[in-house]
Amino acid sequence: MATMTSKLHSSVASAHRFDEAALLRYAVSNVEGFPGAPNRLVVSQFGHGHSNPTFLLEVSHDTGDSTRAPSKRYVLRKKPPGALLESAHAVEREFQVLKALGDHTNVPVPKVFCLCNDPSVIGTSFYIMEYLEGRIFVDSKLPGVAPDTRKAIYRASAKALASLHSVNVDAIGLERFGRRENYCRRQVERWERQYLSSTGEGKPYRNPKMLELASWLKKHVPVEDSSRTATTGLVHGDFRIDNLVFHPVEDRVIGILDWELSTLGNQMCDVAYSSLPYVVDINSSEDGIHGGFELTGRPEGIPSLPDYIAEYCFASGKPWPVSDWKFYLAFSLFRGASIYAGVYHRWTLGNASGGERAQLSGKRANVLIDTAWMVINTQSLLPNKPPFGHEISRDDPAKLLPTEQQGKFVPSQRVLHLKRKLLHFMENHIYPMEKEFSELAQSSLRWTIHPEESRLKELAKKEGLWNLFIPLDSAARARKLLFAGNDYNALGVDSNMLGAGLSNLEYGYLCEIMGHSVWAPQIFNCAAPDTGNMEVLLRYGTKDQQKEWLIPLLEGRIRSGFAMTEPKVASSDATNIECSINRRGDSYIINGRKWWTSGAMDPRCKLLIVMGKTDFTAAKHEQQSMILVDIDTPGVRVERPLMVFGFDDAPHGHAEVSFENVEVPVENILLGEGRGFEIAQGRLGPGRLHHCMRLIGAAERGMQLMVERALKRRAFGKRIAEHGSFLSDLAKCRIELEQTRLLVLEAADQLDRYGNKKARGILAMAKVAAPNMALRVLDMAMQVHGAAGLSSDTVLSHLWATARTLRIADGPDEVHLGTIAKLEIQRAKL
Ligand SMILES: Cc1cc2nc3c(=O)[nH]c(=O)nc-3n(C[C@H](O)[C@H](O)[C@H](O)COP(=O)(O)OP(=O)(O)OC[C@H]3O[C@@H](n4cnc5c(N)ncnc54)[C@H](O)[C@@H]3O)c2cc1C
């Protein structure tokens, strides 16, 4: 039978009591939505197998009129009291992994609210997380459970394990969560050390067979362990059925618990560990039979071991693990034995959680050691191939299909939440203001800022819709460089300024929505060229450069321009650039003429990133450098605004700018002389993809307006929507839009996974496809609107003009096509 999580707690063990009043004070100010004072806190302790004591917090709020609002439940997890084994009980790491998974993936984990490292609150570090109401199957034999449900429960746990093993750790900020290579080797050494420190003289009995086991394991470490392979990634470390919370009635996992041992490494260890019920019954106590299902018989409905592993391999795409299975199983038993020995040692010292269960741990350690030797001496454990036909799940193929919460391009809950907020903001604040913004931009006050823009920016900041474009890795660099020690306040900067920690793919879903309106991106501080310029400063800026320029840009106090293109030379080939940046003493002197410097007309524009040559004689791609120039420096002259099909894009504009003996300090050079191309590559990858994402949004807006118009407007006796030619054109637009969206999302995903250089082919494809698709859709939308579509009375002509520029402004199509073709030919030559 399953036990509901609400039935797994009892009163707090005396050794684990803590200062509840201090906790309450802390939680009220650190957990969003925690009931405010006055309130009542009831603490109880989960008794089921936790090496880090885990508590249920039930907090209710006095309403003041003798009633009490229903209590809210949270779970607190802390380190145990007393002296601890080195590196064990790291609740900080548990918090880190849960936060990353909860924020960026669909892996089922409880939401975490706060981490407290201050021991003065309740004596040790702790964190507070969501309470999950659901079923826990304490016994892996699933007694009292119907055969069908048993099958579904095992299948669901294999899928849950596959889901966590499919996580792209590099994209969710966990790339340094552990060393990936040589995991097993290090683990064998680590658990051997741990075993030695838990047993021996003055401590519980040390089993010599355990030491022999360690030697055997060291000799049989799989070859795949030494490098990054298909099985390297996030490892849970304690993945077993009783660490999973299942939905109260549906047979699916809603929470994977107990992440204490999680790290990066060889995921086959998790798979083997989760298979231990097949080889040993660790729940059988005292002198009972300790064999697992393979020996004692499987309870009806529980799949065979090969079926269980095949289910996992199919869901995760991992190879069939036959070759080293013996090692992985023996290692899992060895590690389990070391953990049990540690728990038993703690029990003898009086500070193990888990009550009576802890007392049995010493015996269990020895059972596992014996079982490991039995496994080693067994001929075959897994068949050479997965069982026939398991891929097409024999009984219910539909259950194997991804659900609506799975799939490569299904945004995480967090992104969906941001998306809802963004859509709401667009409806309530952006669309209603579009007409007024446009009117001001066409008036004699065109180069001024509408006061509503500043108000909306503040609102976007408050709503957490600010700087969402900043990728996780760039934010991490700036956080380290600029805000070491998390001291945001010393600089007077709000920590939200570094965005929401999204990957490029995650941002893609949001950036698309901003693309619905030409006015939206700047309200969220996500407009070009500021985004690209901030990216440059985040990635390549020194601490001083970041302080001077990045912070005001992050805060939206200033704007910036990127000055590369020159009227005199074909600038799609940046090696042609003629602007000179010459060193003179402690200064650089800049001379040249640029045009199409977007944003330079904006009254708030303060910074120009200028690309020029510091050495005309160096190798072709080492002549260029980038330098930071204050637009008010003597010699910088904004000559004139340029027009795009009659739009000057006021108040930001695109300017022709001349530089005449402009002197800037040497510290303003970015990254160093000759590094301009390198920076351009870093800048243009994500930045250009943002354009593509916005173009998807612009096309969606076109589709929406086109359909609305076609449903309202009548011509030749019927609505335009009833004319056959419209219907087929509309359908073709939708097909093209969806194709392009998938391409752009795939490009974002590859950018996250492989980086700019490796993803350059698909990035180039997205850059060609997106503007061309948007142009066709918007052109069709304008056509359906008749003459109105070409006027400025709808947003269509402006969206179209912007889309058209992106066949050139972001590098001409021909250049991107050249990249794609070159890669294609290279592939053919391989
Ligand atoms: C609205 C807008 C905003 C812009 N914003 C900025 C900005 O903020 N900062 C900035 O520095 N620049 C900006 N630009 C300029 C833009 O980056 C350049 O226009 C672009 O790089 C092309 O350079 P070019 O105009 O000199 O064209 P050229 O290099 O002269 O190219 C002209 C044409 O030659 C052909 N061609 C070029 N290369 C190849 C090839 N390899 N194979 C085949 N045909 C080829 C293509 O048809 C191309 O369109 C902006 C442009 C626009 C329109």
mmCIF file of C-alpha atoms in Angstrom, residues 85-270:
data_model
loop_
_atom_site.group_PDB
_atom_site.id
_atom_site.type_symbol
_atom_site.label_atom_id
_atom_site.label_comp_id
_atom_site.label_asym_id
_atom_site.label_seq_id
_atom_site.Cartn_x
_atom_site.Cartn_y
_atom_site.Cartn_z
ATOM 1 C CA LEU A 85 31.314 13.503 7.966
ATOM 2 C CA GLU A 86 33.206 15.621 5.506
ATOM 3 C CA SER A 87 31.114 16.757 2.513
ATOM 4 C CA ALA A 88 28.021 14.857 3.696
ATOM 5 C CA HIS A 89 24.637 16.480 4.384
ATOM 6 C CA ALA A 90 25.210 19.363 1.959
ATOM 7 C CA VAL A 91 21.752 20.914 2.028
ATOM 8 C CA GLU A 92 23.132 23.870 0.059
ATOM 9 C CA ARG A 93 23.764 21.573 -2.888
ATOM 10 C CA GLU A 94 20.327 20.036 -2.569
ATOM 11 C CA PHE A 95 18.866 23.510 -2.723
ATOM 12 C CA GLN A 96 20.993 24.419 -5.740
ATOM 13 C CA VAL A 97 19.965 21.413 -7.800
ATOM 14 C CA LEU A 98 16.298 21.643 -6.842
ATOM 15 C CA LYS A 99 16.214 25.311 -7.744
ATOM 16 C CA ALA A 100 17.844 24.774 -11.126
ATOM 17 C CA LEU A 101 15.548 21.868 -11.994
ATOM 18 C CA GLY A 102 12.427 23.601 -10.720
ATOM 19 C CA ASP A 103 13.184 26.812 -12.562
ATOM 20 C CA HIS A 104 14.330 25.424 -15.886
ATOM 21 C CA THR A 105 13.030 21.915 -16.472
ATOM 22 C CA ASN A 106 9.988 19.713 -16.197
ATOM 23 C CA VAL A 107 11.739 17.203 -13.955
ATOM 24 C CA PRO A 108 9.273 16.673 -11.113
ATOM 25 C CA VAL A 109 10.772 18.274 -8.001
ATOM 26 C CA PRO A 110 9.324 20.274 -5.108
ATOM 27 C CA LYS A 111 9.673 24.034 -5.500
ATOM 28 C CA VAL A 112 12.277 25.501 -3.152
ATOM 29 C CA PHE A 113 11.682 28.822 -1.412
ATOM 30 C CA CYS A 114 14.764 29.796 0.565
ATOM 31 C CA LEU A 115 18.143 28.588 1.740
ATOM 32 C CA CYS A 116 19.507 29.723 5.088
ATOM 33 C CA ASN A 117 23.190 29.282 5.813
ATOM 34 C CA ASP A 118 23.091 31.225 9.056
ATOM 35 C CA PRO A 119 23.505 28.731 11.940
ATOM 36 C CA SER A 120 22.208 31.297 14.430
ATOM 37 C CA VAL A 121 18.644 30.701 13.200
ATOM 38 C CA ILE A 122 18.079 27.017 13.995
ATOM 39 C CA GLY A 123 21.588 25.727 14.569
ATOM 40 C CA THR A 124 22.462 24.414 11.081
ATOM 41 C CA SER A 125 21.924 25.357 7.443
ATOM 42 C CA PHE A 126 18.472 24.507 6.134
ATOM 43 C CA TYR A 127 16.114 25.156 3.284
ATOM 44 C CA ILE A 128 12.370 25.363 2.932
ATOM 45 C CA MET A 129 10.496 23.778 0.069
ATOM 46 C CA GLU A 130 7.046 23.002 -1.154
ATOM 47 C CA TYR A 131 5.069 20.274 0.605
ATOM 48 C CA LEU A 132 3.852 17.683 -1.893
ATOM 49 C CA GLU A 133 0.688 15.848 -1.022
ATOM 50 C CA GLY A 134 0.932 12.438 -2.644
ATOM 51 C CA ARG A 135 1.702 8.760 -2.287
ATOM 52 C CA ILE A 136 4.984 7.242 -1.169
ATOM 53 C CA PHE A 137 5.646 3.555 -1.696
ATOM 54 C CA VAL A 138 7.890 2.682 1.199
ATOM 55 C CA ASP A 139 8.250 -0.951 0.195
ATOM 56 C CA SER A 140 9.541 -1.547 -3.325
ATOM 57 C CA LYS A 141 7.538 -4.811 -3.515
ATOM 58 C CA LEU A 142 4.423 -2.625 -3.534
ATOM 59 C CA PRO A 143 2.387 -4.884 -1.239
ATOM 60 C CA GLY A 144 -1.377 -4.344 -1.398
ATOM 61 C CA VAL A 145 -1.123 -2.622 -4.784
ATOM 62 C CA ALA A 146 -2.994 -3.922 -7.840
ATOM 63 C CA PRO A 147 -0.742 -5.548 -10.508
ATOM 64 C CA ASP A 148 -1.609 -2.909 -13.119
ATOM 65 C CA THR A 149 -0.746 -0.136 -10.727
ATOM 66 C CA ARG A 150 2.528 -1.837 -9.837
ATOM 67 C CA LYS A 151 3.469 -1.908 -13.472
ATOM 68 C CA ALA A 152 2.519 1.730 -13.916
ATOM 69 C CA ILE A 153 4.449 2.775 -10.801
ATOM 70 C CA TYR A 154 7.652 1.099 -11.994
ATOM 71 C CA ARG A 155 7.208 2.507 -15.446
ATOM 72 C CA ALA A 156 6.658 5.998 -14.030
ATOM 73 C CA SER A 157 9.784 5.762 -11.898
ATOM 74 C CA ALA A 158 11.875 4.657 -14.902
ATOM 75 C CA LYS A 159 10.561 7.682 -16.775
ATOM 76 C CA ALA A 160 11.221 10.033 -13.869
ATOM 77 C CA LEU A 161 14.812 8.814 -13.775
ATOM 78 C CA ALA A 162 15.059 9.250 -17.551
ATOM 79 C CA SER A 163 13.727 12.785 -17.265
ATOM 80 C CA LEU A 164 16.365 13.838 -14.771
ATOM 81 C CA HIS A 165 19.063 12.103 -16.798
ATOM 82 C CA SER A 166 18.004 14.027 -19.889
ATOM 83 C CA VAL A 167 18.654 17.403 -18.282
ATOM 84 C CA ASN A 168 21.138 19.633 -20.067
ATOM 85 C CA VAL A 169 23.191 20.709 -17.058
ATOM 86 C CA ASP A 170 25.121 23.289 -19.070
ATOM 87 C CA ALA A 171 21.929 25.130 -19.926
ATOM 88 C CA ILE A 172 20.548 25.340 -16.394
ATOM 89 C CA GLY A 173 23.570 26.588 -14.482
ATOM 90 C CA LEU A 174 24.685 23.201 -13.123
ATOM 91 C CA GLU A 175 27.754 22.828 -15.299
ATOM 92 C CA ARG A 176 29.999 23.080 -12.244
ATOM 93 C CA PHE A 177 27.861 20.912 -9.997
ATOM 94 C CA GLY A 178 30.464 18.191 -10.073
ATOM 95 C CA ARG A 179 33.338 16.760 -12.071
ATOM 96 C CA ARG A 180 31.884 14.593 -14.779
ATOM 97 C CA GLU A 181 34.816 12.390 -15.659
ATOM 98 C CA ASN A 182 36.091 9.491 -13.540
ATOM 99 C CA TYR A 183 32.971 9.562 -11.419
ATOM 100 C CA CYS A 184 32.991 5.883 -10.490
ATOM 101 C CA ARG A 185 36.656 5.882 -9.628
ATOM 102 C CA ARG A 186 36.255 8.869 -7.343
ATOM 103 C CA GLN A 187 33.076 7.457 -5.856
ATOM 104 C CA VAL A 188 34.673 4.132 -4.998
ATOM 105 C CA GLU A 189 37.476 5.989 -3.232
ATOM 106 C CA ARG A 190 35.074 8.342 -1.502
ATOM 107 C CA TRP A 191 32.773 5.617 -0.142
ATOM 108 C CA GLU A 192 35.706 3.493 0.868
ATOM 109 C CA ARG A 193 37.032 6.433 2.906
ATOM 110 C CA GLN A 194 33.600 7.001 4.360
ATOM 111 C CA TYR A 195 33.301 3.339 5.304
ATOM 112 C CA LEU A 196 36.695 3.407 6.972
ATOM 113 C CA SER A 197 35.753 6.470 8.987
ATOM 114 C CA SER A 198 32.485 4.869 10.145
ATOM 115 C CA THR A 199 33.946 1.538 11.230
ATOM 116 C CA GLY A 200 36.960 0.094 13.012
ATOM 117 C CA GLU A 201 38.465 0.525 16.413
ATOM 118 C CA GLY A 202 36.053 2.067 18.912
ATOM 119 C CA LYS A 203 33.421 2.151 16.185
ATOM 120 C CA PRO A 204 31.129 -0.462 14.641
ATOM 121 C CA TYR A 205 32.597 -3.670 13.135
ATOM 122 C CA ARG A 206 34.670 -3.263 9.962
ATOM 123 C CA ASN A 207 33.883 -5.987 7.429
ATOM 124 C CA PRO A 208 37.035 -7.100 5.510
ATOM 125 C CA LYS A 209 34.866 -8.190 2.553
ATOM 126 C CA MET A 210 34.016 -4.527 2.075
ATOM 127 C CA LEU A 211 37.665 -3.629 1.595
ATOM 128 C CA GLU A 212 38.095 -6.464 -0.906
ATOM 129 C CA LEU A 213 35.030 -5.190 -2.696
ATOM 130 C CA ALA A 214 36.601 -1.747 -2.962
ATOM 131 C CA SER A 215 39.706 -3.316 -4.550
ATOM 132 C CA TRP A 216 37.620 -5.303 -7.051
ATOM 133 C CA LEU A 217 35.679 -2.202 -8.028
ATOM 134 C CA LYS A 218 38.842 -0.161 -8.536
ATOM 135 C CA LYS A 219 40.119 -2.828 -10.920
ATOM 136 C CA HIS A 220 36.875 -2.990 -12.919
ATOM 137 C CA VAL A 221 35.934 0.661 -13.435
ATOM 138 C CA PRO A 222 34.246 0.863 -16.884
ATOM 139 C CA VAL A 223 36.272 2.538 -19.631
ATOM 140 C CA GLU A 224 33.384 4.912 -20.349
ATOM 141 C CA ASP A 225 33.848 6.387 -16.892
ATOM 142 C CA SER A 226 37.007 8.255 -17.818
ATOM 143 C CA SER A 227 35.434 10.615 -20.341
ATOM 144 C CA ARG A 228 32.195 12.408 -21.174
ATOM 145 C CA THR A 229 29.882 9.944 -22.862
ATOM 146 C CA ALA A 230 26.177 9.445 -23.440
ATOM 147 C CA THR A 231 25.830 8.358 -19.840
ATOM 148 C CA THR A 232 27.485 11.408 -18.275
ATOM 149 C CA GLY A 233 25.287 14.060 -16.707
ATOM 150 C CA LEU A 234 23.190 14.818 -13.653
ATOM 151 C CA VAL A 235 23.207 11.979 -11.138
ATOM 152 C CA HIS A 236 20.654 11.828 -8.326
ATOM 153 C CA GLY A 237 22.707 9.515 -6.158
ATOM 154 C CA ASP A 238 19.830 7.983 -4.166
ATOM 155 C CA PHE A 239 17.176 7.261 -6.742
ATOM 156 C CA ARG A 240 14.795 4.640 -5.431
ATOM 157 C CA ILE A 241 11.088 4.225 -5.376
ATOM 158 C CA ASP A 242 10.630 5.415 -1.802
ATOM 159 C CA ASN A 243 12.282 8.729 -2.676
ATOM 160 C CA LEU A 244 9.513 9.460 -5.163
ATOM 161 C CA VAL A 245 6.215 11.150 -4.426
ATOM 162 C CA PHE A 246 3.457 9.900 -6.715
ATOM 163 C CA HIS A 247 0.333 11.840 -7.520
ATOM 164 C CA PRO A 248 -2.455 11.037 -5.009
ATOM 165 C CA VAL A 249 -4.488 9.159 -7.632
ATOM 166 C CA GLU A 250 -2.594 9.170 -10.929
ATOM 167 C CA ASP A 251 0.349 6.856 -11.455
ATOM 168 C CA ARG A 252 2.912 9.536 -12.153
ATOM 169 C CA VAL A 253 5.765 11.015 -10.200
ATOM 170 C CA ILE A 254 5.171 14.525 -8.873
ATOM 171 C CA GLY A 255 8.367 14.886 -6.877
ATOM 172 C CA ILE A 256 11.813 13.329 -6.725
ATOM 173 C CA LEU A 257 13.156 13.779 -3.192
ATOM 174 C CA ASP A 258 16.417 13.390 -1.285
ATOM 175 C CA TRP A 259 19.007 15.063 -3.488
ATOM 176 C CA GLU A 260 21.734 14.971 -0.885
ATOM 177 C CA LEU A 261 24.064 12.838 -2.996
ATOM 178 C CA SER A 262 23.343 14.457 -6.340
ATOM 179 C CA THR A 263 26.249 15.520 -8.512
ATOM 180 C CA LEU A 264 27.478 15.214 -12.084
ATOM 181 C CA GLY A 265 28.844 11.899 -13.199
ATOM 182 C CA ASN A 266 28.056 8.479 -14.577
ATOM 183 C CA GLN A 267 24.284 8.090 -14.703
ATOM 184 C CA MET A 268 24.406 4.313 -15.005
ATOM 185 C CA CYS A 269 25.126 4.274 -11.281
ATOM 186 C CA ASP A 270 21.652 5.736 -10.681
#
